[in-house]
PDB file of C-alpha atoms in Angstrom:
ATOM      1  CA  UNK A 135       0.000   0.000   0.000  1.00 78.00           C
ATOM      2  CA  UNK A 136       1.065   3.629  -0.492  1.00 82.00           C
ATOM      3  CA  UNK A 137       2.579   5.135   1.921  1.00 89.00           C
ATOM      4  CA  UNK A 138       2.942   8.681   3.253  1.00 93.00           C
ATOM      5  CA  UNK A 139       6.425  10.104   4.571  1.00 94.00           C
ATOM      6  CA  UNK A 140       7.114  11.887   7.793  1.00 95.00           C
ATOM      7  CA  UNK A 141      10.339  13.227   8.723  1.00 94.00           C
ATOM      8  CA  UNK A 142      12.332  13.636  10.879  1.00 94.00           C
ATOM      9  CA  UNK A 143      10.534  11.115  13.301  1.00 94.00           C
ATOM     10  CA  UNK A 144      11.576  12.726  16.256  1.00 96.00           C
ATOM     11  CA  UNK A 145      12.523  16.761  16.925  1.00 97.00           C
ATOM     12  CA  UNK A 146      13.723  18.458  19.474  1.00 97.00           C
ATOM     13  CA  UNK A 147      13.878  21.991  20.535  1.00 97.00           C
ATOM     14  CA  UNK A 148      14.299  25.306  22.556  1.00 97.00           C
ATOM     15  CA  UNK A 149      11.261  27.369  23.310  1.00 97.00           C
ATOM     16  CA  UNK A 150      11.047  29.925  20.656  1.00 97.00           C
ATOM     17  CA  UNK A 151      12.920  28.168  18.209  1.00 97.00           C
ATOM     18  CA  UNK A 152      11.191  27.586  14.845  1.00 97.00           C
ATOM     19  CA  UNK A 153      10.992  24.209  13.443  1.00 97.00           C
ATOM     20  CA  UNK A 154       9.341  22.745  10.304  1.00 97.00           C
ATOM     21  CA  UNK A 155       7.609  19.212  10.018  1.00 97.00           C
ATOM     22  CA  UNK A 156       7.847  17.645   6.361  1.00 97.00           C
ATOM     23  CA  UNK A 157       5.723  15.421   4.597  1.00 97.00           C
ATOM     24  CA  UNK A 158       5.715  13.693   1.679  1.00 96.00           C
ATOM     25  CA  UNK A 159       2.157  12.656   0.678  1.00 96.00           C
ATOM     26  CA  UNK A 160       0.921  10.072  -1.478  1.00 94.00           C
ATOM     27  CA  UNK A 161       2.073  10.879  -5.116  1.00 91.00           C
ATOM     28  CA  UNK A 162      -1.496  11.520  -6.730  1.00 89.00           C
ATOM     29  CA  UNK A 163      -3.142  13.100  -3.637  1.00 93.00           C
ATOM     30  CA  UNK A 164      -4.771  16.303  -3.225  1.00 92.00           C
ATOM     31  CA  UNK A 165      -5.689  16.740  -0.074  1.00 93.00           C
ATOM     32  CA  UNK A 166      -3.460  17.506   2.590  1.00 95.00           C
ATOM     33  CA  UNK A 167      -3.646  17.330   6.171  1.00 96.00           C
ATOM     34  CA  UNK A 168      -1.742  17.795   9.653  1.00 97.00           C
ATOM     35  CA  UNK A 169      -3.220  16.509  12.858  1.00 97.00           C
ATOM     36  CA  UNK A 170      -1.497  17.108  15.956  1.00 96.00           C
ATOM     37  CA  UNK A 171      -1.657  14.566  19.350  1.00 92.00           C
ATOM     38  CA  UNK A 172      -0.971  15.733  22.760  1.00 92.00           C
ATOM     39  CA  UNK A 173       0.179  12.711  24.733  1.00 87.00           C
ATOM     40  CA  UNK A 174      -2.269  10.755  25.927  1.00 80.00           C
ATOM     41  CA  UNK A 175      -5.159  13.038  24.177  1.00 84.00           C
ATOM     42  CA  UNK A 176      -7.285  13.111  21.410  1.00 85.00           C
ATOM     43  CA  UNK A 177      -5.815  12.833  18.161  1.00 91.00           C
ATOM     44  CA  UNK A 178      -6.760  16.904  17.026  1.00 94.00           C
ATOM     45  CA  UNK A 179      -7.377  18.540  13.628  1.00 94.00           C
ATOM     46  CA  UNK A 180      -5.266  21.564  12.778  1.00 97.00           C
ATOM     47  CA  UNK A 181      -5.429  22.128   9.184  1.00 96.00           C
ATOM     48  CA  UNK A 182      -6.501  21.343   5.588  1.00 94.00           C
ATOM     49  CA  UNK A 183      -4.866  22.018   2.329  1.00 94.00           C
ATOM     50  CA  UNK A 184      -5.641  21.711  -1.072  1.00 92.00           C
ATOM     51  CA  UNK A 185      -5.020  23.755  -4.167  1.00 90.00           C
ATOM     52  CA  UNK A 186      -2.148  25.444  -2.817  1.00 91.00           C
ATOM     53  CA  UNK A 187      -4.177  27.102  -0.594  1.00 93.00           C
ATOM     54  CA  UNK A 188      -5.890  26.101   3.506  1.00 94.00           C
ATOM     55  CA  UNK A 189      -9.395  24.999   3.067  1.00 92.00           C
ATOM     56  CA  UNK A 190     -10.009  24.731   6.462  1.00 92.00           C
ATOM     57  CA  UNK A 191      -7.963  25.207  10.233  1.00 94.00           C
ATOM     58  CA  UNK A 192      -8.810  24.517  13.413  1.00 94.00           C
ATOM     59  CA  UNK A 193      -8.606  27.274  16.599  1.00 93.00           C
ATOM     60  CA  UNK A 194      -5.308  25.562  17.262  1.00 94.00           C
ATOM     61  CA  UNK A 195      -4.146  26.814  13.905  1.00 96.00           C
ATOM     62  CA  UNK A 196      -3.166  30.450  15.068  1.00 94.00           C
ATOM     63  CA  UNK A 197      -0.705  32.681  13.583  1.00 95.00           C
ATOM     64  CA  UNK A 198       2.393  30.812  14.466  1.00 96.00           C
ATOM     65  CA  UNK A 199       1.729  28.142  12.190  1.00 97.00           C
ATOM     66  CA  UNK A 200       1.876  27.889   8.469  1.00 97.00           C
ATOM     67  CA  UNK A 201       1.438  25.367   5.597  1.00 97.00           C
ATOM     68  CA  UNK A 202       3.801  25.330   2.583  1.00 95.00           C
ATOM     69  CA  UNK A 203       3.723  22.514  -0.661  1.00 92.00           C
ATOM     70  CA  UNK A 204       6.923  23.912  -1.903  1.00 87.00           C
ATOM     71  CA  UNK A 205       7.617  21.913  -4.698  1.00 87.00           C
ATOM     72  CA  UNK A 206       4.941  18.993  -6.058  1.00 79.00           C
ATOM     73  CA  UNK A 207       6.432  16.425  -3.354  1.00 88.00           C
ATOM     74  CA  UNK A 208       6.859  18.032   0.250  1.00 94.00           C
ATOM     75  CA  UNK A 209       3.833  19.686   2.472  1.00 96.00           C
ATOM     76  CA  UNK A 210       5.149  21.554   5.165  1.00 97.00           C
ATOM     77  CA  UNK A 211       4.254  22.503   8.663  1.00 97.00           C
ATOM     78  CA  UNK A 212       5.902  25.507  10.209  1.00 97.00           C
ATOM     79  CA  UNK A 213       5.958  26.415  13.945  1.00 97.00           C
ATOM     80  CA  UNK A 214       7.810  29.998  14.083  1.00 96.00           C
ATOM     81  CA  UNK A 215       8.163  30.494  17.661  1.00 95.00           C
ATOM     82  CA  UNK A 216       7.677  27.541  19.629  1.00 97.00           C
ATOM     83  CA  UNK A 217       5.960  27.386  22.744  1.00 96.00           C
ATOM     84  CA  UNK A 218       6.128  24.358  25.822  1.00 97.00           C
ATOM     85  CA  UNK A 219       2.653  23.522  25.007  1.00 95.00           C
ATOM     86  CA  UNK A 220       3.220  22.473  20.747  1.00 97.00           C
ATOM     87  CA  UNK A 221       5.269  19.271  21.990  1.00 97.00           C
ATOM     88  CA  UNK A 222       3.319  16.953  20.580  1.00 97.00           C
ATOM     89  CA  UNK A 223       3.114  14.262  17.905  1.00 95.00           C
ATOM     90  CA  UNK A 224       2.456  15.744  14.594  1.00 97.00           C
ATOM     91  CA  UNK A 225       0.883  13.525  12.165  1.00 96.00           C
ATOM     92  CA  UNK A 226       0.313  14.184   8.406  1.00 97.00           C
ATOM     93  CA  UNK A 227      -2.406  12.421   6.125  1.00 96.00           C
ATOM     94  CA  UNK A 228      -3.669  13.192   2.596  1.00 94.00           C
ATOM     95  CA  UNK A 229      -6.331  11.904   0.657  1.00 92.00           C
ATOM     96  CA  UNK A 230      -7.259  11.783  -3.073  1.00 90.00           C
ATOM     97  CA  UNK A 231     -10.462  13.121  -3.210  1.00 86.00           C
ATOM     98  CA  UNK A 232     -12.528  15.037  -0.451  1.00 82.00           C
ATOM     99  CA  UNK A 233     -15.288  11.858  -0.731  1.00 84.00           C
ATOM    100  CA  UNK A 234     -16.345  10.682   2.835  1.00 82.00           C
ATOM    101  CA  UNK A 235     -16.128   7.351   1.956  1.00 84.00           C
ATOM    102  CA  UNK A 236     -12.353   7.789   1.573  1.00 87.00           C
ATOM    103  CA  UNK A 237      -9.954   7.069   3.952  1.00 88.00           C
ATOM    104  CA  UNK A 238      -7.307   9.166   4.939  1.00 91.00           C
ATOM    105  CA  UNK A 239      -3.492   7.613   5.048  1.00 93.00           C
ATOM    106  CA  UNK A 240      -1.796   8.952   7.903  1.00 93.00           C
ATOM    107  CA  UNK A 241       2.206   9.174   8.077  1.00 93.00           C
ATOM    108  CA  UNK A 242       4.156   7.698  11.060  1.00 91.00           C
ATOM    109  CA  UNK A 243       4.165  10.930  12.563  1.00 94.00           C
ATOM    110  CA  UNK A 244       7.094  13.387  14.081  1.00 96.00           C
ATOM    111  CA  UNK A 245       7.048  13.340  17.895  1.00 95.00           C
ATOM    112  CA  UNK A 246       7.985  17.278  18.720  1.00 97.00           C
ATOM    113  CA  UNK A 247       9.429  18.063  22.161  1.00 97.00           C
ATOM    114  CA  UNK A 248       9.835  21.709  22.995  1.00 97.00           C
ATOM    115  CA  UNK A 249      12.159  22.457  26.338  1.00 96.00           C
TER     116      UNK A 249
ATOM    117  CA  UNK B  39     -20.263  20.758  14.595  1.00 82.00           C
ATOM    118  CA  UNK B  40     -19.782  17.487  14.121  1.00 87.00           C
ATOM    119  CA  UNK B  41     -18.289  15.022  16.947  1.00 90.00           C
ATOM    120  CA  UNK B  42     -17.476  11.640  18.436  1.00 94.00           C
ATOM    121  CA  UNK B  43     -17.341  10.499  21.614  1.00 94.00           C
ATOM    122  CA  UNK B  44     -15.562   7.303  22.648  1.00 93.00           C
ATOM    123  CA  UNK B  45     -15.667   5.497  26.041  1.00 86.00           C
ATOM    124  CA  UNK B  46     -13.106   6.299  28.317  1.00 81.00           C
ATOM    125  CA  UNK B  47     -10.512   3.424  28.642  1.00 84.00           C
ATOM    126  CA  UNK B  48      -7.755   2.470  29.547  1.00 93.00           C
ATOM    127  CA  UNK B  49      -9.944  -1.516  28.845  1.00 96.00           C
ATOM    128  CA  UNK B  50      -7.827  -4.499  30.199  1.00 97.00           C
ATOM    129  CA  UNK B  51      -8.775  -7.731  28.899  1.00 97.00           C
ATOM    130  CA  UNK B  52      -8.043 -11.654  29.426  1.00 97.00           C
ATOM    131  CA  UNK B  53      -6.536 -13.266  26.056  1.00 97.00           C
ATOM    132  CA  UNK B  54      -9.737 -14.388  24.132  1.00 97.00           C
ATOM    133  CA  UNK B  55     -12.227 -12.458  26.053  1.00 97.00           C
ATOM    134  CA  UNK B  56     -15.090 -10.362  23.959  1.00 98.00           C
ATOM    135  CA  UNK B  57     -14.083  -6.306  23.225  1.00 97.00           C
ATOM    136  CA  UNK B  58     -16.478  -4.050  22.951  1.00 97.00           C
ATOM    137  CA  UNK B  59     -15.805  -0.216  22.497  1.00 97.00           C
ATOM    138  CA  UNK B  60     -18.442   2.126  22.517  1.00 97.00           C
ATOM    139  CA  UNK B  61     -18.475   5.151  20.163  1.00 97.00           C
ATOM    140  CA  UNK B  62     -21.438   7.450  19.665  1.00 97.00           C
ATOM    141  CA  UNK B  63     -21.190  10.221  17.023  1.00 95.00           C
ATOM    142  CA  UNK B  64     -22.979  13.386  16.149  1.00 93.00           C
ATOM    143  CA  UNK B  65     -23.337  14.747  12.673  1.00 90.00           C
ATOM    144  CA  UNK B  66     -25.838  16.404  10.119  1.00 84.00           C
ATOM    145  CA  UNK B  67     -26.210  14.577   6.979  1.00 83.00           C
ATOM    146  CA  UNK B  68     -24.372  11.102   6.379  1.00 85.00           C
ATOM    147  CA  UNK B  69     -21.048  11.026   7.146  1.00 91.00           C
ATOM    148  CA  UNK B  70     -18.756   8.022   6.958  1.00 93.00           C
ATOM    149  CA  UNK B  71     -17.853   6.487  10.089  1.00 96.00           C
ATOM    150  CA  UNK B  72     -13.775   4.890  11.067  1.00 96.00           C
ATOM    151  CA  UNK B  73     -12.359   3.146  12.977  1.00 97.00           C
ATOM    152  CA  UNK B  74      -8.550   3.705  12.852  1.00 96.00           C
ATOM    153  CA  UNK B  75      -5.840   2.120  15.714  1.00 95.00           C
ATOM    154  CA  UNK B  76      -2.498   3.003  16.666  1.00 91.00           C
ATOM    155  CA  UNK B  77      -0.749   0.207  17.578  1.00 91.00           C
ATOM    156  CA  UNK B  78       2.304   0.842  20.352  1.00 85.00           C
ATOM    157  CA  UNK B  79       5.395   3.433  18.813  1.00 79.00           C
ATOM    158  CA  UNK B  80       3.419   3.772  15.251  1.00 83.00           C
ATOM    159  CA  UNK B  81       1.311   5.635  13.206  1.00 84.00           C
ATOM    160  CA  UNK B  82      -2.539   5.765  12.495  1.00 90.00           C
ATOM    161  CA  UNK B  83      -3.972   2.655  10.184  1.00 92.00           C
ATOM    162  CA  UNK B  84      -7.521   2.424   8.970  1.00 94.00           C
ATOM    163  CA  UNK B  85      -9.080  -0.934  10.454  1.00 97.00           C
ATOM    164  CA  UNK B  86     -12.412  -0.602   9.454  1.00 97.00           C
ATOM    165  CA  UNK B  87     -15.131   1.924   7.901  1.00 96.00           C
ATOM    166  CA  UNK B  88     -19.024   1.900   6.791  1.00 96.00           C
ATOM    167  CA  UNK B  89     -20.175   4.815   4.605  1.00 94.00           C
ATOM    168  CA  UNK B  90     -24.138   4.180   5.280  1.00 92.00           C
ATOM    169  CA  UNK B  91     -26.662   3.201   7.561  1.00 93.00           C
ATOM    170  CA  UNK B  92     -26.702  -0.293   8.782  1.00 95.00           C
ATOM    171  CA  UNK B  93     -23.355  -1.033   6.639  1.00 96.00           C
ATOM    172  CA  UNK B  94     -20.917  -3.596   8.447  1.00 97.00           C
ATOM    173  CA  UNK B  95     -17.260  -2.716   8.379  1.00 97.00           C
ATOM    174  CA  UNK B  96     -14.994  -5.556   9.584  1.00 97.00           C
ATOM    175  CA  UNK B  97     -11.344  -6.416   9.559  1.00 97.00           C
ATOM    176  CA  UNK B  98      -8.704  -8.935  10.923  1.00 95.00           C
ATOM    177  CA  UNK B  99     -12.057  -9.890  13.281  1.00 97.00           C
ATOM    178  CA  UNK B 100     -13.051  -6.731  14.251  1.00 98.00           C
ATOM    179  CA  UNK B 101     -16.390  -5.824  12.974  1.00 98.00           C
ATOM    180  CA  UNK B 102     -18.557  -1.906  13.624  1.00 98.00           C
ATOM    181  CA  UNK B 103     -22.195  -1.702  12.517  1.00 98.00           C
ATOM    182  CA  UNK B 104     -23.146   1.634  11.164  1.00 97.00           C
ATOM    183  CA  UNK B 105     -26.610   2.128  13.496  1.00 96.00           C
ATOM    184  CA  UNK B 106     -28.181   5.906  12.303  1.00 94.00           C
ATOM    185  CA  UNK B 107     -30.953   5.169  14.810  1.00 94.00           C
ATOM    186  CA  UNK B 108     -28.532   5.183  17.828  1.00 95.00           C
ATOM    187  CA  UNK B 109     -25.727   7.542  15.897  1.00 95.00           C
ATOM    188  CA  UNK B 110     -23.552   4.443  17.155  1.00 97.00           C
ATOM    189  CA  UNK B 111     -20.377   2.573  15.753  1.00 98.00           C
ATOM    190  CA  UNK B 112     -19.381   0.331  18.134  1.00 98.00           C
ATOM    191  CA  UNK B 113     -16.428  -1.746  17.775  1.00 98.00           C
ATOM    192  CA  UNK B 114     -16.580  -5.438  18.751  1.00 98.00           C
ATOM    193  CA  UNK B 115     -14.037  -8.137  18.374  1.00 98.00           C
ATOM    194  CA  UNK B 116     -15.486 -12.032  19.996  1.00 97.00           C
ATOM    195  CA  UNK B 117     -11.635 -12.915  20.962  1.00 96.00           C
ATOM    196  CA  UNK B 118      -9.154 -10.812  21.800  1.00 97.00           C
ATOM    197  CA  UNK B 119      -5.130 -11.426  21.622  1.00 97.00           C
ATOM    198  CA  UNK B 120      -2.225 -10.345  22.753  1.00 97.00           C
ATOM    199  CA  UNK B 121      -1.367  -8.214  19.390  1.00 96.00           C
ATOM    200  CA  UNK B 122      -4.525  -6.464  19.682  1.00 97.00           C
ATOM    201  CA  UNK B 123      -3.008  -4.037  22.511  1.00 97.00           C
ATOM    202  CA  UNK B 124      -3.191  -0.374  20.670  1.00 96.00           C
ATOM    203  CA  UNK B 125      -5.378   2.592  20.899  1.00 93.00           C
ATOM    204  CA  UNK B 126      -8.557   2.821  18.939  1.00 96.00           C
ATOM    205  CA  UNK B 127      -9.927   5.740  17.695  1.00 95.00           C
ATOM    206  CA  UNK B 128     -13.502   6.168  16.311  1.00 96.00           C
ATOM    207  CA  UNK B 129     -13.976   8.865  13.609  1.00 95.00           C
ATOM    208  CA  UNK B 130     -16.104  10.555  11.044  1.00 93.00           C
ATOM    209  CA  UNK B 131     -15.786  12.325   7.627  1.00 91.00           C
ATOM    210  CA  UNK B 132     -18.423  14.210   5.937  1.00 84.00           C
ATOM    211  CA  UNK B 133     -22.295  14.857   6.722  1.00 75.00           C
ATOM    212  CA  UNK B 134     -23.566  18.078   5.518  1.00 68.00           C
ATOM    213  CA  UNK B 135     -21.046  20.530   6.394  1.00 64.00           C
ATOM    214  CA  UNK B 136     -17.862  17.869   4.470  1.00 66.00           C
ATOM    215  CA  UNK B 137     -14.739  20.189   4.692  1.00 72.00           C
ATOM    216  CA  UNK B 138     -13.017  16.553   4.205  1.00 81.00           C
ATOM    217  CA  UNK B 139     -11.442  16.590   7.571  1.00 88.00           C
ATOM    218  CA  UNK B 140     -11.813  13.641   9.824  1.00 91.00           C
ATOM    219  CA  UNK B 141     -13.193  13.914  12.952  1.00 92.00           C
ATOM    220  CA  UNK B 142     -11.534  11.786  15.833  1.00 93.00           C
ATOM    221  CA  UNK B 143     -12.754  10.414  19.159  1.00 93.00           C
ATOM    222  CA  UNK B 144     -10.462  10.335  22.274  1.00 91.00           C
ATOM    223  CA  UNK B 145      -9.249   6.979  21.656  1.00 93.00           C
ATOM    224  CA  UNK B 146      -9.505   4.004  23.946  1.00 94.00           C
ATOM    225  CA  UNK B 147      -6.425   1.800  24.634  1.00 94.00           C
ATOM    226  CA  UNK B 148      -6.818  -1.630  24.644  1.00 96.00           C
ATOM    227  CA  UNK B 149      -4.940  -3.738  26.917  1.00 97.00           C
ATOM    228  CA  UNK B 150      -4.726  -7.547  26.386  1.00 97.00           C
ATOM    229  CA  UNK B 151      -2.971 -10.080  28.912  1.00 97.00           C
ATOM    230  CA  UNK B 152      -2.013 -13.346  28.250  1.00 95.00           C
TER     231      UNK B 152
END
């Protein structure tokens, strides 16, 4: 089965640092997704991407996050000033169509710890 | 908006004993309904879905009937193993207000002894 790439798996970093997540999604995909889980918690939606632009984000989605497909391959997620409360594990998931009968494949995720 | 609520866990089971997780949802329209589990260290993997009303999704000998009446999805499995230790999350896509997003419950890890 297709499969979509996370890296790295694991991150590390100071509070206030900026880090980016990276995806690769599944080659003919459109849809784009990142999905963050607090340990322990609820697995949470942040954002939605398709046509180079956010179809939807969540509350969680403030200003110190962005979303980048930089070239046709990669989907980014951008933290630019980290805070204690973003470690979390970051997943990313994209879909071919926006169908609900779909599923969504989910990568392996990047576990983020902020210090 | 739309939601899911899952029983709280964590559920500790004997080898071979009957699972059932409860998941109730709430949702205009006719979503899809998921089941998805996260087995220790790894990512999320689809185990089963239904995409109408009284479909059965099964897989690997899970099964989840979609019930509209109840807005219920309940996960069942007759014998548990060993292997079967993860964290199961009910979700739903769609209904009337589809963005495409799925929508997650708070996941309920299983625990199996031997």
């Amino acid at each position: 089965e297709p499969e979509v790439t996370q890296t790295p798996s694991h991150q590390v970093t100071q509070m206030g640092q900026e880090v980016i997540l990276r995806c690769v999604p599944i080659s003919n995909h459109l849809y784009f997704y990142w999905y963050r889980q607090i340990l322990g918690q609820k697995v949470e939606f942040l954002v939605s991407f398709y046509n180079n632009e956010i179809s939807e984000k969540s509350e969680i989605f403030d200003d110190q996050f962005s979303v980048e497909r930089p070239d046709g391959s990669n989907f980014t997620l951008k933290i630019r000033s980290t805070k204690l409360e973003d470690s979390a594990m970051y997943f990313c998931a994209s879909s071919s169509t926006q169908a609900t009968n779909e599923k969504l494949f989910f990568g392996s995720g990047t576990q983020l710890s902020v210090l | 908006g739309n939601s899911v609520t899952q029983m709280e866990g964590p559920v500790t089971l004997s080898e071979e004993a009957f699972l059932t997780i409860n998941c109730t949802y709430t949702a205009t329209g006719y979503p899809s309904l998921f089941w998805y589990v996260q087995y220790p260290g790894e990512g999320l993997q689809l185990l089963l879905k239904a995409t109408k009303a009284d479909d059965k999704g099964s897989n690997k000998g899970f099964e989840a009937t979609y019930r509209k009446e109840t807005t219920s999805f309940h996960l069942e499995k007759g014998s548990v193993q060993v292997s079967d230790s993860a964290v199961y999350f009910c979700a739903l896509r769609g209904g009337s207000s589809n963005t495409g997003k799925l929508i997650f419950g708070q996941g309920t890890t299983l625990q199996v002894k031997p």
